[in-house]
PDB file of C-alpha atoms and ligand atoms in Angstrom:
ATOM      1  CA  UNK A   1      11.122  -7.063 -25.243  1.00 97.00           C
ATOM      2  CA  UNK A   2       8.494  -4.617 -24.159  1.00 97.00           C
ATOM      3  CA  UNK A   3       5.612  -6.441 -25.712  1.00 96.00           C
ATOM      4  CA  UNK A   4       7.016 -10.273 -25.695  1.00 97.00           C
ATOM      5  CA  UNK A   5       8.975  -9.815 -21.926  1.00 98.00           C
ATOM      6  CA  UNK A   6       7.271  -7.309 -20.393  1.00 97.00           C
ATOM      7  CA  UNK A   7      11.018  -5.269 -19.558  1.00 98.00           C
ATOM      8  CA  UNK A   8      10.206  -1.182 -20.363  1.00 98.00           C
ATOM      9  CA  UNK A   9       9.716   1.498 -18.390  1.00 98.00           C
ATOM     10  CA  UNK A  10       8.404   4.386 -18.266  1.00 98.00           C
ATOM     11  CA  UNK A  11       7.474   7.951 -16.862  1.00 98.00           C
ATOM     12  CA  UNK A  12       4.096   9.995 -16.324  1.00 98.00           C
ATOM     13  CA  UNK A  13       4.111  13.306 -15.832  1.00 98.00           C
ATOM     14  CA  UNK A  14       1.596  16.338 -15.933  1.00 97.00           C
ATOM     15  CA  UNK A  15       2.076  19.520 -17.866  1.00 97.00           C
ATOM     16  CA  UNK A  16      -0.233  22.849 -15.708  1.00 95.00           C
ATOM     17  CA  UNK A  17      -0.354  25.775 -18.610  1.00 94.00           C
ATOM     18  CA  UNK A  18       1.705  23.989 -21.055  1.00 95.00           C
ATOM     19  CA  UNK A  19       4.633  23.905 -18.630  1.00 95.00           C
ATOM     20  CA  UNK A  20       5.811  20.512 -17.114  1.00 96.00           C
ATOM     21  CA  UNK A  21       5.335  20.045 -13.148  1.00 96.00           C
ATOM     22  CA  UNK A  22       8.098  18.713 -11.294  1.00 96.00           C
ATOM     23  CA  UNK A  23      10.461  17.972 -14.748  1.00 97.00           C
ATOM     24  CA  UNK A  24      13.711  17.470 -12.776  1.00 97.00           C
ATOM     25  CA  UNK A  25      12.272  14.723 -10.627  1.00 98.00           C
ATOM     26  CA  UNK A  26      10.238  13.108 -13.444  1.00 98.00           C
ATOM     27  CA  UNK A  27      14.126  13.073 -15.317  1.00 98.00           C
ATOM     28  CA  UNK A  28      15.548  11.671 -12.333  1.00 98.00           C
ATOM     29  CA  UNK A  29      13.016   8.632 -11.758  1.00 98.00           C
ATOM     30  CA  UNK A  30      12.920   8.099 -15.527  1.00 98.00           C
ATOM     31  CA  UNK A  31      16.819   7.942 -15.486  1.00 98.00           C
ATOM     32  CA  UNK A  32      17.521   5.851 -12.252  1.00 98.00           C
ATOM     33  CA  UNK A  33      14.868   3.711 -13.555  1.00 98.00           C
ATOM     34  CA  UNK A  34      16.626   2.933 -16.773  1.00 98.00           C
ATOM     35  CA  UNK A  35      19.711   2.435 -14.930  1.00 98.00           C
ATOM     36  CA  UNK A  36      17.568  -0.043 -13.267  1.00 98.00           C
ATOM     37  CA  UNK A  37      16.970  -1.599 -15.649  1.00 98.00           C
ATOM     38  CA  UNK A  38      20.695  -2.139 -17.370  1.00 98.00           C
ATOM     39  CA  UNK A  39      19.608   0.688 -19.993  1.00 98.00           C
ATOM     40  CA  UNK A  40      20.456   3.463 -21.649  1.00 98.00           C
ATOM     41  CA  UNK A  41      18.876   6.319 -22.526  1.00 98.00           C
ATOM     42  CA  UNK A  42      20.218   7.583 -25.668  1.00 96.00           C
ATOM     43  CA  UNK A  43      19.515  11.303 -25.031  1.00 97.00           C
ATOM     44  CA  UNK A  44      20.820  13.439 -21.950  1.00 97.00           C
ATOM     45  CA  UNK A  45      18.812  14.770 -19.169  1.00 97.00           C
ATOM     46  CA  UNK A  46      19.121  18.088 -21.045  1.00 97.00           C
ATOM     47  CA  UNK A  47      17.986  17.219 -24.087  1.00 98.00           C
ATOM     48  CA  UNK A  48      14.935  14.691 -23.180  1.00 98.00           C
ATOM     49  CA  UNK A  49      14.125  17.915 -21.398  1.00 97.00           C
ATOM     50  CA  UNK A  50      14.235  19.597 -24.446  1.00 97.00           C
ATOM     51  CA  UNK A  51      12.199  17.012 -26.284  1.00 97.00           C
ATOM     52  CA  UNK A  52       9.071  17.350 -23.214  1.00 97.00           C
ATOM     53  CA  UNK A  53       8.679  20.992 -23.850  1.00 96.00           C
ATOM     54  CA  UNK A  54       8.579  21.069 -27.597  1.00 96.00           C
ATOM     55  CA  UNK A  55       6.193  18.165 -27.491  1.00 97.00           C
ATOM     56  CA  UNK A  56       3.849  20.227 -25.487  1.00 96.00           C
ATOM     57  CA  UNK A  57       4.075  22.960 -27.833  1.00 95.00           C
ATOM     58  CA  UNK A  58       3.532  21.835 -30.807  1.00 96.00           C
ATOM     59  CA  UNK A  59       0.012  19.335 -29.140  1.00 96.00           C
ATOM     60  CA  UNK A  60      -0.538  22.735 -27.914  1.00 96.00           C
ATOM     61  CA  UNK A  61      -2.061  20.502 -24.880  1.00 94.00           C
ATOM     62  CA  UNK A  62      -1.783  23.161 -21.950  1.00 92.00           C
ATOM     63  CA  UNK A  63      -3.094  20.310 -19.686  1.00 95.00           C
ATOM     64  CA  UNK A  64      -1.025  16.849 -21.393  1.00 97.00           C
ATOM     65  CA  UNK A  65       0.018  14.111 -19.473  1.00 98.00           C
ATOM     66  CA  UNK A  66       3.485  13.198 -21.076  1.00 98.00           C
ATOM     67  CA  UNK A  67       4.435   9.392 -21.188  1.00 98.00           C
ATOM     68  CA  UNK A  68       8.535   8.568 -21.506  1.00 98.00           C
ATOM     69  CA  UNK A  69       9.008   5.167 -22.786  1.00 98.00           C
ATOM     70  CA  UNK A  70      12.064   3.611 -23.071  1.00 98.00           C
ATOM     71  CA  UNK A  71      11.669  -0.217 -23.470  1.00 98.00           C
ATOM     72  CA  UNK A  72      14.215  -2.899 -24.467  1.00 98.00           C
ATOM     73  CA  UNK A  73      14.321  -2.856 -27.983  1.00 98.00           C
ATOM     74  CA  UNK A  74      14.274  -5.091 -30.726  1.00 97.00           C
ATOM     75  CA  UNK A  75      15.563  -8.460 -29.156  1.00 96.00           C
ATOM     76  CA  UNK A  76      17.185 -10.376 -32.629  1.00 96.00           C
ATOM     77  CA  UNK A  77      16.986 -14.009 -29.972  1.00 97.00           C
ATOM     78  CA  UNK A  78      13.093 -11.729 -27.772  1.00 96.00           C
ATOM     79  CA  UNK A  79      15.157 -12.538 -24.544  1.00 98.00           C
ATOM     80  CA  UNK A  80      18.624 -10.149 -24.592  1.00 97.00           C
ATOM     81  CA  UNK A  81      17.846  -6.954 -24.234  1.00 96.00           C
ATOM     82  CA  UNK A  82      19.518  -4.645 -27.545  1.00 96.00           C
ATOM     83  CA  UNK A  83      18.990  -0.751 -28.103  1.00 97.00           C
ATOM     84  CA  UNK A  84      16.065   0.737 -25.960  1.00 98.00           C
ATOM     85  CA  UNK A  85      13.331   2.034 -27.995  1.00 98.00           C
ATOM     86  CA  UNK A  86      12.343   5.757 -26.846  1.00 98.00           C
ATOM     87  CA  UNK A  87       8.911   6.691 -27.489  1.00 98.00           C
ATOM     88  CA  UNK A  88       6.969   9.644 -25.815  1.00 98.00           C
ATOM     89  CA  UNK A  89       3.443  10.547 -25.983  1.00 98.00           C
ATOM     90  CA  UNK A  90       1.964  13.768 -25.158  1.00 97.00           C
ATOM     91  CA  UNK A  91      -2.442  13.435 -24.854  1.00 97.00           C
ATOM     92  CA  UNK A  92      -4.328  15.555 -22.857  1.00 96.00           C
ATOM     93  CA  UNK A  93      -4.717  14.386 -19.200  1.00 97.00           C
ATOM     94  CA  UNK A  94      -8.376  13.750 -16.748  1.00 96.00           C
ATOM     95  CA  UNK A  95      -6.688  14.604 -12.806  1.00 97.00           C
ATOM     96  CA  UNK A  96      -9.101  15.051 -10.069  1.00 98.00           C
ATOM     97  CA  UNK A  97     -11.341  17.471  -9.558  1.00 97.00           C
ATOM     98  CA  UNK A  98     -12.943  19.142  -6.015  1.00 97.00           C
ATOM     99  CA  UNK A  99     -15.506  16.747  -6.311  1.00 98.00           C
ATOM    100  CA  UNK A 100     -13.299  13.875  -6.011  1.00 98.00           C
ATOM    101  CA  UNK A 101     -11.214  15.388  -3.385  1.00 98.00           C
ATOM    102  CA  UNK A 102     -14.459  15.989  -0.753  1.00 98.00           C
ATOM    103  CA  UNK A 103     -15.739  12.351  -2.135  1.00 98.00           C
ATOM    104  CA  UNK A 104     -13.089  10.685  -1.159  1.00 98.00           C
ATOM    105  CA  UNK A 105     -11.871   6.486  -1.377  1.00 98.00           C
ATOM    106  CA  UNK A 106     -13.473   3.204  -0.975  1.00 98.00           C
ATOM    107  CA  UNK A 107     -10.604   1.057  -0.986  1.00 98.00           C
ATOM    108  CA  UNK A 108     -10.563  -2.839  -0.131  1.00 98.00           C
ATOM    109  CA  UNK A 109      -7.253  -4.431   0.720  1.00 98.00           C
ATOM    110  CA  UNK A 110      -4.631  -6.858  -1.378  1.00 98.00           C
ATOM    111  CA  UNK A 111      -1.855  -9.254  -0.060  1.00 98.00           C
ATOM    112  CA  UNK A 112       0.495  -8.521  -3.140  1.00 98.00           C
ATOM    113  CA  UNK A 113       4.824  -6.967  -3.626  1.00 98.00           C
ATOM    114  CA  UNK A 114       5.409  -5.473  -6.346  1.00 98.00           C
ATOM    115  CA  UNK A 115       8.113  -6.178  -7.795  1.00 98.00           C
ATOM    116  CA  UNK A 116      11.106  -4.159  -8.646  1.00 98.00           C
ATOM    117  CA  UNK A 117       9.166  -2.268  -6.856  1.00 98.00           C
ATOM    118  CA  UNK A 118      11.746   1.400  -6.990  1.00 98.00           C
ATOM    119  CA  UNK A 119      11.914   1.283 -10.594  1.00 98.00           C
ATOM    120  CA  UNK A 120       8.280   2.252 -12.611  1.00 98.00           C
ATOM    121  CA  UNK A 121       8.082  -0.524 -14.463  1.00 98.00           C
ATOM    122  CA  UNK A 122       5.392  -1.033 -17.013  1.00 98.00           C
ATOM    123  CA  UNK A 123       4.617  -3.853 -15.248  1.00 98.00           C
ATOM    124  CA  UNK A 124       0.836  -3.000 -13.762  1.00 98.00           C
ATOM    125  CA  UNK A 125      -0.712  -7.020 -13.896  1.00 98.00           C
ATOM    126  CA  UNK A 126      -2.142  -7.528 -10.724  1.00 98.00           C
ATOM    127  CA  UNK A 127      -3.905  -4.305 -10.677  1.00 98.00           C
ATOM    128  CA  UNK A 128      -6.077  -4.439 -13.720  1.00 98.00           C
ATOM    129  CA  UNK A 129      -5.940  -8.205 -12.990  1.00 98.00           C
ATOM    130  CA  UNK A 130      -7.727  -6.852 -10.011  1.00 98.00           C
ATOM    131  CA  UNK A 131     -10.539  -4.616 -11.520  1.00 98.00           C
ATOM    132  CA  UNK A 132     -13.589  -7.003 -12.116  1.00 98.00           C
ATOM    133  CA  UNK A 133     -12.777  -7.617  -7.992  1.00 98.00           C
ATOM    134  CA  UNK A 134     -13.084  -4.377  -7.023  1.00 98.00           C
ATOM    135  CA  UNK A 135     -16.022  -3.475  -9.199  1.00 98.00           C
ATOM    136  CA  UNK A 136     -17.651  -6.225  -7.098  1.00 98.00           C
ATOM    137  CA  UNK A 137     -16.569  -4.849  -4.290  1.00 98.00           C
ATOM    138  CA  UNK A 138     -17.705  -1.185  -5.887  1.00 98.00           C
ATOM    139  CA  UNK A 139     -14.014  -0.435  -5.039  1.00 98.00           C
ATOM    140  CA  UNK A 140     -12.199   2.449  -6.315  1.00 98.00           C
ATOM    141  CA  UNK A 141      -9.192   0.862  -5.521  1.00 98.00           C
ATOM    142  CA  UNK A 142      -6.308  -1.405  -3.808  1.00 98.00           C
ATOM    143  CA  UNK A 143      -4.613  -1.203  -1.201  1.00 98.00           C
ATOM    144  CA  UNK A 144      -1.193  -3.325  -1.520  1.00 98.00           C
ATOM    145  CA  UNK A 145       0.467  -5.295   2.160  1.00 98.00           C
ATOM    146  CA  UNK A 146       3.180  -7.539   2.419  1.00 98.00           C
ATOM    147  CA  UNK A 147       4.101  -9.544   5.543  1.00 97.00           C
ATOM    148  CA  UNK A 148       1.613  -7.045   7.527  1.00 98.00           C
ATOM    149  CA  UNK A 149       2.622  -3.619   5.973  1.00 98.00           C
ATOM    150  CA  UNK A 150       1.333  -1.282   3.886  1.00 98.00           C
ATOM    151  CA  UNK A 151       3.126  -0.317   0.871  1.00 98.00           C
ATOM    152  CA  UNK A 152       1.373   1.438  -2.222  1.00 98.00           C
ATOM    153  CA  UNK A 153      -1.992   1.224  -4.232  1.00 98.00           C
ATOM    154  CA  UNK A 154      -1.174   0.401  -8.143  1.00 98.00           C
ATOM    155  CA  UNK A 155      -0.848   3.313  -9.183  1.00 98.00           C
ATOM    156  CA  UNK A 156       0.092   5.929  -6.302  1.00 99.00           C
ATOM    157  CA  UNK A 157       1.422   6.341  -2.813  1.00 99.00           C
ATOM    158  CA  UNK A 158      -0.634   6.867   0.747  1.00 99.00           C
ATOM    159  CA  UNK A 159      -0.643   8.336   3.938  1.00 99.00           C
ATOM    160  CA  UNK A 160      -2.015   8.378   7.089  1.00 98.00           C
ATOM    161  CA  UNK A 161      -2.626  10.721   9.961  1.00 98.00           C
ATOM    162  CA  UNK A 162      -1.666   8.721  12.960  1.00 97.00           C
ATOM    163  CA  UNK A 163      -3.803   8.142  15.911  1.00 95.00           C
ATOM    164  CA  UNK A 164      -0.478  10.273  17.500  1.00 96.00           C
ATOM    165  CA  UNK A 165      -0.699  12.755  15.494  1.00 97.00           C
ATOM    166  CA  UNK A 166       2.289  12.512  12.877  1.00 98.00           C
ATOM    167  CA  UNK A 167       1.870  11.901   9.095  1.00 98.00           C
ATOM    168  CA  UNK A 168       3.608   9.080   8.303  1.00 98.00           C
ATOM    169  CA  UNK A 169       3.480   7.107   4.858  1.00 98.00           C
ATOM    170  CA  UNK A 170       5.424   3.993   3.912  1.00 98.00           C
ATOM    171  CA  UNK A 171       9.391   3.812   2.614  1.00 98.00           C
ATOM    172  CA  UNK A 172      10.163   0.019   1.590  1.00 98.00           C
ATOM    173  CA  UNK A 173       8.473  -1.919  -0.848  1.00 98.00           C
ATOM    174  CA  UNK A 174       7.517   1.623  -2.994  1.00 98.00           C
ATOM    175  CA  UNK A 175       7.783   3.717  -5.902  1.00 98.00           C
ATOM    176  CA  UNK A 176       8.587   6.860  -4.938  1.00 98.00           C
ATOM    177  CA  UNK A 177       6.010   9.212  -5.874  1.00 98.00           C
ATOM    178  CA  UNK A 178       7.418  12.731  -7.160  1.00 98.00           C
ATOM    179  CA  UNK A 179       3.423  14.238  -5.397  1.00 98.00           C
ATOM    180  CA  UNK A 180       4.592  12.262  -2.312  1.00 98.00           C
ATOM    181  CA  UNK A 181       7.895  13.568  -2.584  1.00 98.00           C
ATOM    182  CA  UNK A 182       6.096  17.464  -3.067  1.00 98.00           C
ATOM    183  CA  UNK A 183       3.869  16.608  -0.260  1.00 98.00           C
ATOM    184  CA  UNK A 184       6.421  15.124   2.240  1.00 98.00           C
ATOM    185  CA  UNK A 185       8.264  18.610   2.125  1.00 98.00           C
ATOM    186  CA  UNK A 186       4.383  20.304   2.065  1.00 98.00           C
ATOM    187  CA  UNK A 187       3.742  18.892   5.097  1.00 98.00           C
ATOM    188  CA  UNK A 188       7.243  20.351   6.888  1.00 94.00           C
ATOM    189  CA  UNK A 189       6.102  23.309  10.486  1.00 93.00           C
ATOM    190  CA  UNK A 190       2.548  21.276   9.760  1.00 97.00           C
ATOM    191  CA  UNK A 191       2.799  18.011  12.343  1.00 98.00           C
ATOM    192  CA  UNK A 192       5.761  15.457  12.460  1.00 98.00           C
ATOM    193  CA  UNK A 193       6.528  13.325   9.887  1.00 98.00           C
ATOM    194  CA  UNK A 194       7.823   9.952  10.029  1.00 98.00           C
ATOM    195  CA  UNK A 195       8.998   7.450   7.212  1.00 98.00           C
ATOM    196  CA  UNK A 196       8.634   4.292   8.031  1.00 98.00           C
ATOM    197  CA  UNK A 197       6.940   0.794   8.108  1.00 98.00           C
ATOM    198  CA  UNK A 198       3.355   1.094   8.768  1.00 98.00           C
ATOM    199  CA  UNK A 199       1.416  -1.940   9.967  1.00 98.00           C
ATOM    200  CA  UNK A 200      -1.847  -2.656   8.133  1.00 97.00           C
ATOM    201  CA  UNK A 201      -3.205  -2.673  11.515  1.00 96.00           C
ATOM    202  CA  UNK A 202      -2.341   1.112  11.747  1.00 97.00           C
ATOM    203  CA  UNK A 203      -3.927   2.211   9.164  1.00 97.00           C
ATOM    204  CA  UNK A 204      -7.881   1.160  10.117  1.00 96.00           C
ATOM    205  CA  UNK A 205      -6.829   3.162  13.310  1.00 94.00           C
ATOM    206  CA  UNK A 206      -5.488   5.915  11.512  1.00 98.00           C
ATOM    207  CA  UNK A 207      -7.821   9.484  11.698  1.00 97.00           C
ATOM    208  CA  UNK A 208      -7.360  10.632   8.228  1.00 98.00           C
ATOM    209  CA  UNK A 209      -6.178   8.741   5.163  1.00 98.00           C
ATOM    210  CA  UNK A 210      -4.968   9.799   1.935  1.00 98.00           C
ATOM    211  CA  UNK A 211      -3.247   8.848  -1.598  1.00 99.00           C
ATOM    212  CA  UNK A 212      -1.284  10.909  -4.066  1.00 99.00           C
ATOM    213  CA  UNK A 213      -0.225  10.802  -7.538  1.00 98.00           C
ATOM    214  CA  UNK A 214       0.576  12.735 -10.435  1.00 98.00           C
ATOM    215  CA  UNK A 215      -3.411  12.764 -12.174  1.00 98.00           C
ATOM    216  CA  UNK A 216      -5.089  12.398  -8.341  1.00 98.00           C
ATOM    217  CA  UNK A 217      -3.210  15.091  -6.545  1.00 98.00           C
ATOM    218  CA  UNK A 218      -4.196  13.955  -3.154  1.00 98.00           C
ATOM    219  CA  UNK A 219      -7.000  12.258  -2.457  1.00 98.00           C
ATOM    220  CA  UNK A 220      -8.952  11.485   0.880  1.00 98.00           C
ATOM    221  CA  UNK A 221      -9.793   8.108   1.847  1.00 98.00           C
ATOM    222  CA  UNK A 222     -12.591   7.367   3.622  1.00 98.00           C
ATOM    223  CA  UNK A 223     -12.942   3.670   4.184  1.00 98.00           C
ATOM    224  CA  UNK A 224     -11.190   0.643   3.757  1.00 98.00           C
ATOM    225  CA  UNK A 225     -11.943  -2.964   3.667  1.00 98.00           C
ATOM    226  CA  UNK A 226     -16.529  -1.197   4.885  1.00 98.00           C
ATOM    227  CA  UNK A 227     -14.167   0.693   7.399  1.00 98.00           C
ATOM    228  CA  UNK A 228     -14.830   4.181   8.249  1.00 98.00           C
ATOM    229  CA  UNK A 229     -11.430   5.906   8.719  1.00 98.00           C
ATOM    230  CA  UNK A 230     -12.300   8.897  10.793  1.00 95.00           C
ATOM    231  CA  UNK A 231     -15.311  10.381  10.347  1.00 95.00           C
ATOM    232  CA  UNK A 232     -15.201   9.698   6.822  1.00 95.00           C
ATOM    233  CA  UNK A 233     -14.869  13.057   5.710  1.00 97.00           C
ATOM    234  CA  UNK A 234     -11.489  14.158   4.957  1.00 98.00           C
ATOM    235  CA  UNK A 235      -9.243  15.310   7.629  1.00 98.00           C
ATOM    236  CA  UNK A 236      -7.883  19.236   8.729  1.00 98.00           C
ATOM    237  CA  UNK A 237      -3.948  17.623   7.483  1.00 98.00           C
ATOM    238  CA  UNK A 238      -5.299  16.710   4.158  1.00 98.00           C
ATOM    239  CA  UNK A 239      -7.244  19.079   3.752  1.00 98.00           C
ATOM    240  CA  UNK A 240      -4.102  22.162   4.070  1.00 98.00           C
ATOM    241  CA  UNK A 241      -1.926  20.030   2.680  1.00 98.00           C
ATOM    242  CA  UNK A 242      -4.522  19.676  -0.131  1.00 98.00           C
ATOM    243  CA  UNK A 243      -4.276  23.430  -0.252  1.00 98.00           C
ATOM    244  CA  UNK A 244      -0.832  23.638   0.511  1.00 98.00           C
ATOM    245  CA  UNK A 245      -0.165  21.417  -3.292  1.00 98.00           C
ATOM    246  CA  UNK A 246      -2.669  22.903  -5.209  1.00 97.00           C
ATOM    247  CA  UNK A 247      -0.942  26.503  -4.494  1.00 96.00           C
ATOM    248  CA  UNK A 248       2.549  25.006  -5.449  1.00 95.00           C
ATOM    249  CA  UNK A 249       0.325  24.325  -8.667  1.00 95.00           C
ATOM    250  CA  UNK A 250      -0.930  27.595  -8.656  1.00 93.00           C
ATOM    251  CA  UNK A 251       2.676  29.210  -8.304  1.00 92.00           C
ATOM    252  CA  UNK A 252       3.678  27.335 -11.329  1.00 87.00           C
ATOM    253  CA  UNK A 253       0.597  28.450 -13.234  1.00 85.00           C
ATOM    254  CA  UNK A 254       0.809  31.384 -12.976  1.00 84.00           C
ATOM    255  CA  UNK A 255       4.513  31.480 -13.741  1.00 80.00           C
ATOM    256  CA  UNK A 256       6.577  30.374 -10.944  1.00 76.00           C
ATOM    257  CA  UNK A 257       9.773  28.681 -11.015  1.00 71.00           C
ATOM    258  CA  UNK A 258       8.744  24.272 -10.600  1.00 70.00           C
ATOM    259  CA  UNK A 259      10.185  23.684  -7.457  1.00 60.00           C
TER     260      UNK A 259
HETATM  261  N1  PLP B   1       3.362   3.827  -6.723  1.00 71.75           N
HETATM  262  C1  PLP B   1       3.213   3.390  -8.409  1.00 71.75           C
HETATM  263  C2  PLP B   1       3.164   1.956  -7.946  1.00 71.75           C
HETATM  264  C3  PLP B   1       3.099   3.673  -9.341  1.00 71.75           C
HETATM  265  O1  PLP B   1       2.798   4.048 -10.396  1.00 71.75           O
HETATM  266  C4  PLP B   1       3.082   5.351  -9.308  1.00 71.75           C
HETATM  267  C5  PLP B   1       2.533   6.295 -10.638  1.00 71.75           C
HETATM  268  O2  PLP B   1       1.639   6.260 -11.379  1.00 71.75           O
HETATM  269  C6  PLP B   1       2.688   6.438  -7.867  1.00 71.75           C
HETATM  270  C7  PLP B   1       3.379   5.014  -7.239  1.00 71.75           C
HETATM  271  C8  PLP B   1       2.457   7.859  -7.478  1.00 71.75           C
HETATM  272  O3  PLP B   1       3.904   8.084  -8.455  1.00 71.75           O
HETATM  273  P1  PLP B   1       3.127  10.015  -8.716  1.00 71.75           P
HETATM  274  O4  PLP B   1       2.900  10.995  -7.683  1.00 71.75           O
HETATM  275  O5  PLP B   1       4.934   9.878  -9.081  1.00 71.75           O
HETATM  276  O6  PLP B   1       2.763   9.615  -9.931  1.00 71.75           O
END
């Protein structure tokens, strides 16, 4: 059903020094996505966590990307889901560098709302389809918006620092990123945090903007639709949150708890 109807879900995490990063959050989301697509994961949470750990060890890849995929199964009538198939892969992963952080991203906007946005389905049709447009516009990525509100990027969440000095991130119509969640926690005490609707107009006037994802951590946005965000350089809030995030990761690398 995955190939014939696009009916499947996945989750993607990475390991740091052979330790899966934010495993509990990723397992929660994986089981949540399965529930959302009415599919049953053929293992318990603990079993799946152990499989992930073992896969990292056996492959001997310290910094790996682990992909858990659950499909609608081999359907005799090619439409109704049967027993799901579970595939887990473990491959080397490239994460964004400090140079990528300093450079920042050029985004363009595109009106689109992902289907069943809270589920991490395998449907990236629009994102992949937009690649030639991105190349033509010399943009790094696309920011989706719908009915005047921004949502997310095809594979990342988005944050702004508003003119009033709050950290704002869309709450609805998105996939709840694990990196997003950590960043919201890390922002505690630094500045007011608002999970709320963010208008497209507001982002053009924001003083800072950045995106979050498993492989990109936090990356500043320097330009949207040819309009500069702030002074086009990584802002102080973005920089501090990035520092805190790296610190969290380094703590885990050094044997600390997966928080
Ligand atoms: N939004 C979408 C649609 C995604 O596919 C992803 C991850 O690939 C994200 C946001 C970011 O989520 P995470 O921080 O868990 O990688």
